[in-house]
mmCIF file of C-alpha atoms in Angstrom:
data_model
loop_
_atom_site.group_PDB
_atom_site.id
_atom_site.type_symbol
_atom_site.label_atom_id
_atom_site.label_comp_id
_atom_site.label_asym_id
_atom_site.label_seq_id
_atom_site.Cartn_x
_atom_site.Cartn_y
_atom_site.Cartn_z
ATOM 1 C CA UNK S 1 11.582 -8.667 -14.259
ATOM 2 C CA UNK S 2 8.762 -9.939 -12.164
ATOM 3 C CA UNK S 3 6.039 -7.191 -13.303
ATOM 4 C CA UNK S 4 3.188 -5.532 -12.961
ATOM 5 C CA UNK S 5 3.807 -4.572 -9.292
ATOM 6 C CA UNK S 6 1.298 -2.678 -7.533
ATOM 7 C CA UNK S 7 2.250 0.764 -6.517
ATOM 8 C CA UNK S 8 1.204 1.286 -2.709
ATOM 9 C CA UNK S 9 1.240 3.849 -0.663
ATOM 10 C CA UNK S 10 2.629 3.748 2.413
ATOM 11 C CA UNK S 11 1.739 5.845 5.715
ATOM 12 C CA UNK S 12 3.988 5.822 8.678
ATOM 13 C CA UNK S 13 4.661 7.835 11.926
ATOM 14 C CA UNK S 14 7.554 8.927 13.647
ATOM 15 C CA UNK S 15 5.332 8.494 16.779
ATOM 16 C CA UNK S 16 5.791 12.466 17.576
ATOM 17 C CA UNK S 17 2.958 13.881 15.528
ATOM 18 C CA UNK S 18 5.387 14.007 12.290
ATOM 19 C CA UNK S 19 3.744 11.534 9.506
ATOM 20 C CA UNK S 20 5.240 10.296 5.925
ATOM 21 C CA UNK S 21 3.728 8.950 3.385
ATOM 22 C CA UNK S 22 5.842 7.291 0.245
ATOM 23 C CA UNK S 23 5.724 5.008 -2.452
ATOM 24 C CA UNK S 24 6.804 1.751 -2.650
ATOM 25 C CA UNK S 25 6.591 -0.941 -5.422
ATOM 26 C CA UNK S 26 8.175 -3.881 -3.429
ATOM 27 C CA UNK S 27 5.069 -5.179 -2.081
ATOM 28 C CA UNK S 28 3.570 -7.895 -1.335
ATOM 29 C CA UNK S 29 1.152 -10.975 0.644
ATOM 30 C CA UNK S 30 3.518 -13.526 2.114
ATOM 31 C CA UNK S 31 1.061 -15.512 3.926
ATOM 32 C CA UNK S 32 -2.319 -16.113 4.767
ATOM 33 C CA UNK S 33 -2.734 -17.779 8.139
ATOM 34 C CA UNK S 34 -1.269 -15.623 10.124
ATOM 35 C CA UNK S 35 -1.864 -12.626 7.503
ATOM 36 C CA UNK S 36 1.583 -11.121 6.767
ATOM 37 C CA UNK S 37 2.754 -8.942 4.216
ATOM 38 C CA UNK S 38 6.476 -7.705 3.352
ATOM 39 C CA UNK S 39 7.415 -4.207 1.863
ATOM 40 C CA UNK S 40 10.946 -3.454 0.820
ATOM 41 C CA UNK S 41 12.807 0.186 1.546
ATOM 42 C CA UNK S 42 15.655 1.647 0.873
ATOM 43 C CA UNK S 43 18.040 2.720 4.001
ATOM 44 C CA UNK S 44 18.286 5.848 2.867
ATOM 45 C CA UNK S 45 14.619 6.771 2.518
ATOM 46 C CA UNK S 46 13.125 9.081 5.397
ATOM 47 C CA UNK S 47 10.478 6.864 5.754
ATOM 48 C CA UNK S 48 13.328 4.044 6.899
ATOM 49 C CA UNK S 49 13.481 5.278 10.347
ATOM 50 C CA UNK S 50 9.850 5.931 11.345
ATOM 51 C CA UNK S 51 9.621 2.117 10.557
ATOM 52 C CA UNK S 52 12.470 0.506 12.387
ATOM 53 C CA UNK S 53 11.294 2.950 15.452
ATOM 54 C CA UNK S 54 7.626 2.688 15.225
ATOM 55 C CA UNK S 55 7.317 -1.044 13.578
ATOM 56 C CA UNK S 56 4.691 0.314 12.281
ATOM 57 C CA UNK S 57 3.082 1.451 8.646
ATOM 58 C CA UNK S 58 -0.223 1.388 6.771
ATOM 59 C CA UNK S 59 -0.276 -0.255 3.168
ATOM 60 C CA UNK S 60 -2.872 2.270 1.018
ATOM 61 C CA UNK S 61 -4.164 0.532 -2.083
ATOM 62 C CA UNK S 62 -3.499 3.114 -5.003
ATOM 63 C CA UNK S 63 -6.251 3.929 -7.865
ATOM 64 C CA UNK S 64 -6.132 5.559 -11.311
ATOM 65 C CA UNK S 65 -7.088 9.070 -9.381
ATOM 66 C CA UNK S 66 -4.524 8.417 -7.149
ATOM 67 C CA UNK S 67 -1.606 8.368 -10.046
ATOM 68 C CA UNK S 68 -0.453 11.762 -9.531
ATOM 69 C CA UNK S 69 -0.004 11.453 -5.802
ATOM 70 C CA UNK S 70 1.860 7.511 -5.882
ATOM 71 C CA UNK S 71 4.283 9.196 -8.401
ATOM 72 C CA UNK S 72 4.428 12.073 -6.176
ATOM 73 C CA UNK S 73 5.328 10.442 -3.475
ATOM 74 C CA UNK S 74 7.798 8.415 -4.949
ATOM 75 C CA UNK S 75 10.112 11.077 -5.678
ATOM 76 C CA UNK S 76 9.730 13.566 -3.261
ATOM 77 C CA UNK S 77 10.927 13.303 0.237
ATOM 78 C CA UNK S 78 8.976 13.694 3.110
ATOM 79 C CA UNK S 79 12.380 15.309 4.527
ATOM 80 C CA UNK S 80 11.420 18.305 2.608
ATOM 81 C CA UNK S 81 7.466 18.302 2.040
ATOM 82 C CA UNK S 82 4.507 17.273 4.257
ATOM 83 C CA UNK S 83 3.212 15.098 0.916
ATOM 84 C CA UNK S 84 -0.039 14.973 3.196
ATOM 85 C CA UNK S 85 -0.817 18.486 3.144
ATOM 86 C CA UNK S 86 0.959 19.064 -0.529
ATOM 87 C CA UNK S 87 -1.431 16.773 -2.102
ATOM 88 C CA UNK S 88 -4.894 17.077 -0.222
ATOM 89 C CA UNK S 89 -4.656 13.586 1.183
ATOM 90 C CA UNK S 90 -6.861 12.955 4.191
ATOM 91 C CA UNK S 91 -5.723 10.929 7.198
ATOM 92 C CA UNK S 92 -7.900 8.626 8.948
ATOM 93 C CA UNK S 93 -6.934 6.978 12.257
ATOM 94 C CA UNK S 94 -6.245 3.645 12.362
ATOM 95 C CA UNK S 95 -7.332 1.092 14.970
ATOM 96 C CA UNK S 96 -4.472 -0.369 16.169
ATOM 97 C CA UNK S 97 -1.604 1.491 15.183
ATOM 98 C CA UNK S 98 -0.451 5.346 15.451
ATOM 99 C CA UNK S 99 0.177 5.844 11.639
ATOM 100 C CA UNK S 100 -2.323 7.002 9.675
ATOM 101 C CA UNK S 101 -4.667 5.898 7.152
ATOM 102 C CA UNK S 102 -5.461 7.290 3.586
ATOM 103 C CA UNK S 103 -8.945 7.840 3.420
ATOM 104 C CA UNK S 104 -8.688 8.052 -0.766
ATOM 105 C CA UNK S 105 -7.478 4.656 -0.700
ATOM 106 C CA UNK S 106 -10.629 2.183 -1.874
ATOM 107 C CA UNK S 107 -7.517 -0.147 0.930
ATOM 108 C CA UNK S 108 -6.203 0.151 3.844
ATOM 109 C CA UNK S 109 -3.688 -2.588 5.643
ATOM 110 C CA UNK S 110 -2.556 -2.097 8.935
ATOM 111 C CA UNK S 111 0.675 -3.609 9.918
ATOM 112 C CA UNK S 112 2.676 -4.230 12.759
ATOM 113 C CA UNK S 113 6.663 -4.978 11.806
ATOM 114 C CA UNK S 114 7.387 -8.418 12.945
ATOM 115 C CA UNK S 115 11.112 -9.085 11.531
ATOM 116 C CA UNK S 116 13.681 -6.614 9.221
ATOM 117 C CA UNK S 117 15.603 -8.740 7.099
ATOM 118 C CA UNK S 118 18.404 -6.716 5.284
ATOM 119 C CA UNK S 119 18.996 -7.813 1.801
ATOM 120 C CA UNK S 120 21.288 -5.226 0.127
ATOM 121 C CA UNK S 121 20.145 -2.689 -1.286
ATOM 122 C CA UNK S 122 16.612 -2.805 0.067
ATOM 123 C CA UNK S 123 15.509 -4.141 3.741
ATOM 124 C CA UNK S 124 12.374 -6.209 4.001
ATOM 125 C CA UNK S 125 9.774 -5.300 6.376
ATOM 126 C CA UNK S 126 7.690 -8.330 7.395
ATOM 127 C CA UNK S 127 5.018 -7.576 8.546
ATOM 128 C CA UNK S 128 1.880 -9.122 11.019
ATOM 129 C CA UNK S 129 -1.639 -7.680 9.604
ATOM 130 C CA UNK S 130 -3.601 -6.315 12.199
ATOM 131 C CA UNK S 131 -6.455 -4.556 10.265
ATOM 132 C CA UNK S 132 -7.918 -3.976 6.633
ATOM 133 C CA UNK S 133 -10.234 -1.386 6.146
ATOM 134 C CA UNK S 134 -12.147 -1.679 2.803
ATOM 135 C CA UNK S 135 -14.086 1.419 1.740
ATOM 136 C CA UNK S 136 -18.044 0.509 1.555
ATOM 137 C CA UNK S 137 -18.885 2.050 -1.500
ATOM 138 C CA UNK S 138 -17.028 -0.697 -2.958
ATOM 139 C CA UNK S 139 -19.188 -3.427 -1.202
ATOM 140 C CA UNK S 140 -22.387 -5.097 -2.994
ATOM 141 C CA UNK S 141 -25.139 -6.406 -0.696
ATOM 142 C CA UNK S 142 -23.969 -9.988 -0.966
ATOM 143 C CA UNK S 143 -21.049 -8.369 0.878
ATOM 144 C CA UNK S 144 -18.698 -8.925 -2.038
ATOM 145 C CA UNK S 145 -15.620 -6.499 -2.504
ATOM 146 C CA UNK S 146 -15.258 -4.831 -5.643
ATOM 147 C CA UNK S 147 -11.818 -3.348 -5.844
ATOM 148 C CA UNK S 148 -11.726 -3.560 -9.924
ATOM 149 C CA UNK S 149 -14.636 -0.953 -9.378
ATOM 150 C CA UNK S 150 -11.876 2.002 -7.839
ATOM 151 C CA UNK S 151 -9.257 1.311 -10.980
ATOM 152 C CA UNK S 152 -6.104 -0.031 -9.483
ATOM 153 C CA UNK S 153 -3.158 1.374 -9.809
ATOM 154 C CA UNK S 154 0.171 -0.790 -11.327
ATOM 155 C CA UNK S 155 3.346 0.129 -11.840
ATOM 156 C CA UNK S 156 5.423 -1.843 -14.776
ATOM 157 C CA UNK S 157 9.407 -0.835 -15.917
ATOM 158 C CA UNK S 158 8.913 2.971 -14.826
ATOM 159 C CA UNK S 159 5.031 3.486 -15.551
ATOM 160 C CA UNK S 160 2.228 3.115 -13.919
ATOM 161 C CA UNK S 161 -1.222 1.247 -15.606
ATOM 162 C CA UNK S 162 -4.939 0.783 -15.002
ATOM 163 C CA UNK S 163 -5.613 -2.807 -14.644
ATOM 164 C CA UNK S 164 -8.002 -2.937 -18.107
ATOM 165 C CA UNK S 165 -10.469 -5.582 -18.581
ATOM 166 C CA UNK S 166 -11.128 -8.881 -16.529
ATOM 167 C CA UNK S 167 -10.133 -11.919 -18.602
ATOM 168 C CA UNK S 168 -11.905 -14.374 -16.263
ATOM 169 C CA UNK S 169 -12.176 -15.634 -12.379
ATOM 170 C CA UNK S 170 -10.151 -18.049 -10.956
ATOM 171 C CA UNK S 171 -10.945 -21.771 -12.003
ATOM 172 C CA UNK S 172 -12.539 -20.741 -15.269
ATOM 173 C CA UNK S 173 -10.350 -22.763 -17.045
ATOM 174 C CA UNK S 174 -11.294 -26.123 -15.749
ATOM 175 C CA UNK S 175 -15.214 -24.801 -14.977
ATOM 176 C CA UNK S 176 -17.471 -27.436 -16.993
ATOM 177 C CA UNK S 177 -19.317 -25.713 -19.635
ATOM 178 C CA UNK S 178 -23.290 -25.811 -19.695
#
């Protein structure tokens, strides 16, 4: 019951020029110093293997234009479909790691698998960040990053949402008034 989640995608490699992208909803920051992450996956996915061989994936931030393509990806299998080519998606190399980036993600998170933890009926990647890639249009001159600008993507009890409105920034509710 722990919702919104966001919907990510994720890119992975089976190291032999065959590439998967899928979507996953179990994901998350586990710590900042070193920067890890964690995504959980089903056994049975395709995308399961490619990640306990390669240790290895790419977390792509999803937007509001990229709806059609996290659903997508969700439910078809990469068995059947190369979900790259099927839905126009574009990938970018990455700098440290053979699977591929999404270049329509506004996000991209490289990561390196540092332990597999099976839980049931998910196992949880942890995972070492090695690179984020943010795309520049996104990026004011102070250097700030926008990503409310691209129109996240969220995924709630079987739907996905746009984020909506900001309802403040952190602190705001102890900032002295003027």
């Amino acid at each position: 019951m722990l919702y919104p989640l966001p919907a990510v995608l994720v890119s992975v490699t089976d190291g032999n020029g065959r590439d998967n992208v899928f979507t996953v909803a179990w994901a998350g920051t586990v710590c900042t110093n070193p920067p890890m992450v964690s995504i959980s996956v089903r056994p049975s996915r395709y995308s399961y293997e490619m990640l306990k061989k390669t240790g290895e994936f790419v977390i792509n931030l999803t937007t509001e234009k990229l709806a059609y393509a996290t659903d997508y990806c969700g439910v078809i299998s990469g068995r059947d479909v190369d979900k790259f080519r099927e839905l126009n998606l574009t990938r970018e190399k990455a700098d440290y790691i053979k699977a591929p980036l999404i270049a329509e993600s506004p996000v991209n998170i490289e990561c390196r698998v540092k332990q597999i933890i099976e839980l049931g009926s998910h196992d949880m990647f942890l995972a070492n960040v090695l690179a984020v890639h943010a795309d520049q249009s996104y990026i004011d001159n102070n250097k700030k990053f926008h990503l409310n600008q691209a129109k996240p993507l969220v995924y709630s009890h079987g739907e996905y949402y746009g984020l909506g409105k900001s309802l403040g920034k952190f602190g705001y509710s102890v900032k002295k008034k003027h």
